[in-house]
Structure formats: structure tokens, C-alpha cells
Amino acid sequence: MIRSFLKVILRNIRRKQLSTGINLFGMALAFAIAMAIHAYASHERSFDKYHANADRVYRVTYRFQNSSGYDIHWARMSQDWINELHVEFPEIERLVRFQSFRPRDVIVGEDKYREENAFAVDEEVFDVFDLQFLEGSPSAALTDPYSVVLTITTARRYFGNTSPIGKSIKISGDDGSKSDYTITGVIAELPPNTHLPITMLTSINNEQDRVGWAYVYLLLNDPVAIVGIESKSEDFVASKVDLEAGEELTLHFQPLTSIHLESQLSREIIPNGDKQNVLIFALVAIFLLVIGSVNFANLNTIQSMSRSKEIGLRKLLGGSIGNLRGYFFLEALMLGFISLSIGFALFMVGLPNLEQFLGHTLVYDPLIMVVGLVIVMALVVLLSSAIAGQLVVKAKLMDALKGQLTSSAHHGNMIKKVLVGIQFATVLLLIAASLIIQRQFAYMQDKKLGIDHDQVLALANNNRQVMKDYRMIKVELRQIPGVKDVSSIMQLPTSPIKDMGQVKVYDRPDLEVSADMQVMDVNAPELLNMSFVAGGPLPENLVRSEPVPESEIWNDFATKQRGYLVNETGARAMGWDNPSDAVGKRIDWSIGDLSLKEGYISGVIADYHQESLKAEIHPMVITYEPLWMPNILVKVDQGANERVRDQITNFWDDHFQDSPLEISYLDQKLEALYQSEQKQLQLISGFTMIAVIVALLGLSGMIAYGLKLRLKEMAIRRVLGSRTVEIAELLGREYMTVVLLAMIIAFPATWWLMSAWLDNYAYRINIDGLSLISAGSLLVSLLVSTAAYYAFSFQRINPASILKSE
């Protein structure tokens, strides 16, 4: 019997290749995109889970607050007493530090490199994290001072395919001093699903060096031990820190596997992911599967109803209800399996392109993905076969033999409209959401940021040894034809500052203000075309010709004459609603144990966006401090970029042979700032387009079938003088009500979902209804176009031939 069913099913597929192809292709597209989104979401949720001890590893962070509203939560630690944590808490098996994380300059023979993700670490790091050794031994790799472990990619970049073990490289400190390090190990490249990218690991050479800023990780004896550690950490902090009234310093312990999606703290190692983005893409996958499933169920039901005479004959010849239901189930199962297979093939073909677009390989479990989609396919098959069986099998025998399923068709039409309504609502939501995301992204690109990024070259991350010659560099670069000006800055525009300190306003001793600190050369505001709303730039007499010796730095911070700029937001926070009132007032700035001497405000600059529009503009204080300006800015004439860049490179090679030049365009850094949003927009737009195509395929099939059922009626209407437009209106009318109901459902849902998404942005558009109306208009246009297409196709058929055949 099953063999007979299969023959009939295959025969029907050959006879109705177009309608079957539409059905299969629509569902296959939905499956393929769902697989792609599953791979992406699985990758995002898999971060750091590959470590064997992942459930026992926690990162220590700290948060400092006071009664004046100062509140900062750091991903890293600066307090040296954190090294005692594992001594105080026996539940901690290991404590490891990742420190010295500024870009490291490396010299290998005559070649020089800059490593962005190089860390000095404790030798126990290999007990905590799974770092696969290709050469060397984890037990001895970092036990000796001045040892270094390279990743395989770094090792090959330095030495090609020869073994680097035992060889020596020079690594520069931030002060420019060079030390010889011996290579003791080579580890495999870390997978892309890590929040902790590594290019090299160096030893911490003595206990005195285990100080300063570090990312601190704990390995616990047992995962549940974290509860006890958290409960006792407050007493531990109190025993180490003397806090003033209203101040609070708390330790937080982040599970390793939660960092990527749930941590957005100050000074993260790399920008982390966003759990909300993963949710958005998961919803898109669900919506696409809903659209594809509705198409599959509707088109499968339509094809089943078109074979009512066949079913009637089977019933007349003694076919049981169970056998007939089994026939419909087998047919739906076969079509579902084919569509899933096509979808999997499309996914595998498109996966390399998706990974290239994202910039990394995707880590996911294909077995879980396939099993999940097989379950979805089974549900769709059950739904489809159940609807088809209910409508056709339950029909009266004589009606079925005549091909007249009046009552069943009416009932089926209602089910079809409900399913189509769900589909239309989903498509509307996707279209409207895509349009809102496009508007937000366009807003971010078009919004004036308060800084001129164009024609500015950035010479970034220079060490202190290089910056000791900054005055010479500035003079020499200004002489290059095409260079308009040269300056320097602490944090390049497009990168967050997140060094929020406390400002003391001497006119208001009771007022304490939290403000970010930016450091600039005195001419930087002019080079970046910043606007002054009051006052002017920092005075030239702050500039010194000779750098301060290392031994006098801390005394210099507290005693050197200072001048300050503040932004508009900072001026208001300090109590001056009129920016002019801030000029000439005395302030100072401090963070932790570091305090800068008081000085006078010389100007108030217009608010500018230092980083992404996701971030709110905070109060900002700007001062001059040559020790903190590692990034050189070069303003270039229009059209002189490449020529100037080549001359800067030659100058650098002549004067700083041991220091790599890291040069880029500031506007490209700005573009990269929104790269993740742009990719998100492109993916959602692409998926939305596919959703519209899938829905259109289903709508096309249903209208075509509706026309086929009403051919005689349409022929009579044409004979009686009905125009093609009227026939198109008749074909589309039954779906217009469904579209209106879908709008009532989809528009509030879209408003709620996208409002939640836009809350991630401090500067955002308003959902004014235009995107919703545009989405509705697009869907109505597609409906009208489809109906018109079939109406004009019907016009080419001679109505007499239809009436004669009837």
C-alpha cells in the first residue's frame, strides 16, 4: 500500500511541478535561513564554553559608588589586595591575572610588529583555561622569568614554518625599554567564540610586577562555592579599604560563560555581544518558519482539495479513513523531507559566504540544528496532513466524486485565512522592523557628531619612549607638503573613554560631579574642528618642552599648573546653565589615588560624540598632559592622503626603527564603529526580503488556485462584460480583509518590540508610524500586483473554451 501511495505521490509531483516547486522552495528557504540564524545564535551563546572548567571560572570585577552619584563598574581590577583573594577564600583553587594589556611592540631580527592582544599572565593560567599546546609544555612554559608563549599564527608570522622554541624576541614595555624573552611554547589559535583573544602570553617576572590594572579570573573548587564567596566578599573588602561616608566598593563575580552576552562594563577586553540581538535574530527565524509553515500547510491543503475526485474514488473502492489520512501524512512527510534536504543544501552552500560576511567562522552543533529542524518539519507535516485530511476525508462521498467540496471548502477557506493572517502579520512585522532599523542606522550615519573626522590620519598607540619626541614629531610632520596640522590626544574619537573621575568645583564645595577625562594637545580642538560655545582653547603656556622624569610623575600630577576645558553637559552638571559662567572658574579632577592639581576653565566646547550613538554624552573634562597622549593626529589636505601617508611612513622608519607605525584614517574608524549595526541591518534586511519572497510565493499559489476553482464564474463575468481590473479586484478582495486584520495585530507588536530595541540607543529615532504605514502599503501593493498578474493572465484565455469544457 505504501508503495502504491509513493507512486501516486510522485506522479502528482510530476503533474503539478510548478505548484509543488513553489511549495518546496518556499519551505526550503525558510529552513535554510532558520539554519543560518541557529548557527549564528548558537555561536553567540557558546562563548567560552569550550573550556573544561568553564562552570568553575569567574571573572572578578568591581564597582565604586558614592552618595554624589558617582558610579562606575570596571571589568578589570587595580587594587593590589585582590592578589590575596585566594588566600582568604579556600574555595578558590587558582587566581590568575591578565595584565600589561596595552599593545606590545615586538622586534624579531630586523622586523617589528605590534601585538594587540598580548598579556602578561600568571603561570597557573594553563590550569584555568584550555590552551592547547602544539609545542612546549604547560607545566614549564611560563615558570621562568622572561618567557613567552605564542599562538601558532603569531609564531608563523615571526618565524615561518620553523620551530620557534628556544628562540629570543625583544618586547618593548610602555616606556620603550626592551627586554629579551625566550619562546617556551606554541599554542593553537583560540576559537572565535572567546571573549579573551590572545596573540601572546608573557611571564610576570617577579612578585613586585603583579600590580596595577589586571583582568582577574578565579578557578573555584566547586561551582556552588561562589555563593559563599559572594556573601563573604563584603567583609573582605572592608578589611582592605578605608571608605569615606557615602562610598561603596563592591566585588562582583561574573561566570565566564556569561561575559560575552551579559557584560558591558568599563574597559572590556573586546566589545562584547548583545543578548537582545540574539533574541531578535531568533524571533526572525521563528517568523520565517511560521511563514514557510503556513505556506506549506495552505498549498498542501489546496493541492489535496484539488484531488477530491481521486479521494472520492478511493473511498468508493473501500479505502478506510485511516488509510486516507496515512496517504496525506505520507505525502506531506515526503514533501517536508525534500524541502528540508533542499534547505540544508542551501545552508551549506551559503555558510562560507555568511562566515566571510561576519568575519569569523561559526561555532555550532549541526546535530542539534538538524534534530531541531526535523522536529519543526514533523510538526508542520502533522499540521498540514491533519488539515488536508479533515477537509477532504470528511467530505461527503458524492460531493467528492463531483469535485464539489462546498462545506469542506468553506471550512478550509476559513482555516486558510487564519493561517494567511498569521503569515501576513509576521511579514508586516519583519518589514516594519527592517525599515525602523534602516532609519535608525541612517540617523546614526547622518547625525552631526561635533567632530570633523574627515582627512585626519591617526598614528595610534605610541609608547612613552616615542612620545618623548612628540614636539620634534609635531614640527617635522608639519613640514610635509599636504599636512595642515598635527596634534595628539589620549582617546581617539570613536573609542570610549570610560575613565570617569570626580570633579571638585571650588565655587561650590558641596557639589561633586562625575566626569570623563579626555587629554589633548592644546591645538587638538582646532584640528578636529570642535566648536567653542564659550571661552577658548587651553593656554599655550601649559605646553612644556621636556618630558617629566619617571621618578617625578606623581608629584607632577599634583603640583603642575593645570588648565581645563569642559563640555556643555559638564558645565550644566557643575551648575552653569550659561556656558559663559563656567569660564574662569576653578576645578580639579581625581580618580582613585590619582589627583590632578586645580586649574581654571578656559573654555566650554559644544557636546560631541566621543563614541557610538548608543552611548549617552557624559560630562567631560579636558586637560593637557603629555604623558597621556599616545595617539598623534595629522590633518591632511584634500587629495593628499596617500602621498602624506607614504611620507609619514618614511619619516617613522628613519626615526623610530624599533616602534611599529599603526596608521589609519579616523573616518574609517568611525565607519568601523557602526560595523556591527550595519551587518545586523544587512542580515535582517536580507532575511526580511526572503520572508517577503516566501510569503509572495504562497500568496501566488493560493490566488492561482482560487482562480482555478472559479474559472467558470470568471468566464461568465468576462462574457457579461467584466473588465480585467474588476476580476483582479475580485481575486484580491478576500485577502484584503485579512491584510487589515494582520495590520491590527502586527503594528502594536512591532511598536512594542522596536521600542525595546531602540532603548539600546541613547540617541534614537522616534517610531512615528511612517515605517508601519510603509510596511502595510508594501504588502497591499504585493497583494494587488499578484492579483493583477493572474487577472491579466486569465484575460489571454478564451472564455468559450472554459465554458465548453465545463
Tab-separated table of N, CA and C in Angstrom, residues 70 72 497-503 512-518 566-567 570 573-574 587-591 618-622:
chain	number	residue	atom	x	y	z
A	70	TYR	N	28.379	59.284	41.723
A	70	TYR	CA	29.474	58.650	41.002
A	70	TYR	C	29.280	57.139	41.042
A	72	ILE	N	30.746	53.684	38.817
A	72	ILE	CA	31.479	53.079	37.712
A	72	ILE	C	31.741	51.619	38.038
A	497	ILE	N	35.906	56.533	26.436
A	497	ILE	CA	36.861	56.962	27.459
A	497	ILE	C	36.705	56.089	28.697
A	498	LYS	N	35.564	56.146	29.313
A	498	LYS	CA	35.221	55.293	30.451
A	498	LYS	C	36.255	55.358	31.571
A	499	ASP	N	36.863	56.525	31.754
A	499	ASP	CA	37.708	56.786	32.917
A	499	ASP	C	37.045	57.904	33.710
A	500	MET	N	35.903	57.595	34.303
A	500	MET	CA	35.121	58.619	34.968
A	500	MET	C	35.687	58.900	36.360
A	501	GLY	N	36.007	60.157	36.587
A	501	GLY	CA	36.518	60.579	37.887
A	501	GLY	C	35.616	61.635	38.509
A	502	GLN	N	36.079	62.190	39.609
A	502	GLN	CA	35.284	63.174	40.338
A	502	GLN	C	35.864	64.568	40.156
A	503	VAL	N	34.986	65.510	39.912
A	503	VAL	CA	35.367	66.906	39.724
A	503	VAL	C	34.977	67.694	40.970
A	512	GLU	N	29.648	67.668	44.031
A	512	GLU	CA	30.591	66.719	43.449
A	512	GLU	C	30.008	66.209	42.135
A	513	VAL	N	30.810	66.269	41.077
A	513	VAL	CA	30.349	65.907	39.744
A	513	VAL	C	31.237	64.779	39.215
A	514	SER	N	30.619	63.795	38.592
A	514	SER	CA	31.357	62.728	37.930
A	514	SER	C	31.557	63.109	36.464
A	515	ALA	N	32.785	62.971	35.978
A	515	ALA	CA	33.076	63.377	34.597
A	515	ALA	C	34.168	62.498	34.007
A	516	ASP	N	34.047	62.230	32.699
A	516	ASP	CA	35.110	61.559	31.957
A	516	ASP	C	36.279	62.519	31.780
A	517	MET	N	37.464	61.948	31.660
A	517	MET	CA	38.653	62.758	31.401
A	517	MET	C	39.190	62.447	30.006
A	518	GLN	N	39.318	63.501	29.208
A	518	GLN	CA	39.981	63.408	27.909
A	518	GLN	C	41.211	64.311	27.973
A	566	VAL	N	35.719	72.094	29.533
A	566	VAL	CA	34.596	71.216	29.860
A	566	VAL	C	33.626	71.246	28.695
A	567	ASN	N	32.841	70.175	28.546
A	567	ASN	CA	31.809	70.201	27.513
A	567	ASN	C	30.526	70.808	28.079
A	570	GLY	N	28.984	68.881	30.849
A	570	GLY	CA	29.762	69.044	32.069
A	570	GLY	C	29.499	70.382	32.740
A	573	ALA	N	26.254	70.184	34.509
A	573	ALA	CA	26.353	69.347	35.703
A	573	ALA	C	27.059	70.088	36.835
A	574	MET	N	27.953	71.003	36.487
A	574	MET	CA	28.673	71.765	37.500
A	574	MET	C	27.931	73.012	37.945
A	587	ILE	N	38.500	74.287	39.000
A	587	ILE	CA	38.083	72.914	39.260
A	587	ILE	C	39.333	72.042	39.377
A	588	ASP	N	39.159	70.814	39.874
A	588	ASP	CA	40.182	69.789	39.735
A	588	ASP	C	39.496	68.470	39.415
A	589	TRP	N	40.307	67.432	39.153
A	589	TRP	CA	39.761	66.119	38.762
A	589	TRP	C	40.594	65.045	39.421
A	590	SER	N	39.929	63.998	39.909
A	590	SER	CA	40.648	62.896	40.553
A	590	SER	C	39.941	61.587	40.274
A	591	ILE	N	40.723	60.510	40.320
A	591	ILE	CA	40.179	59.163	40.200
A	591	ILE	C	41.041	58.246	41.051
A	618	HIS	N	28.377	62.146	28.327
A	618	HIS	CA	28.582	62.376	29.750
A	618	HIS	C	29.297	63.713	29.965
A	619	PRO	N	29.259	64.223	31.178
A	619	PRO	CA	30.129	65.360	31.490
A	619	PRO	C	31.580	64.997	31.189
A	620	MET	N	32.309	65.929	30.606
A	620	MET	CA	33.696	65.663	30.223
A	620	MET	C	34.580	66.826	30.625
A	621	VAL	N	35.747	66.474	31.115
A	621	VAL	CA	36.789	67.448	31.433
A	621	VAL	C	37.980	67.150	30.523
A	622	ILE	N	38.564	68.194	29.958
A	622	ILE	CA	39.705	68.045	29.052
A	622	ILE	C	40.876	68.824	29.631
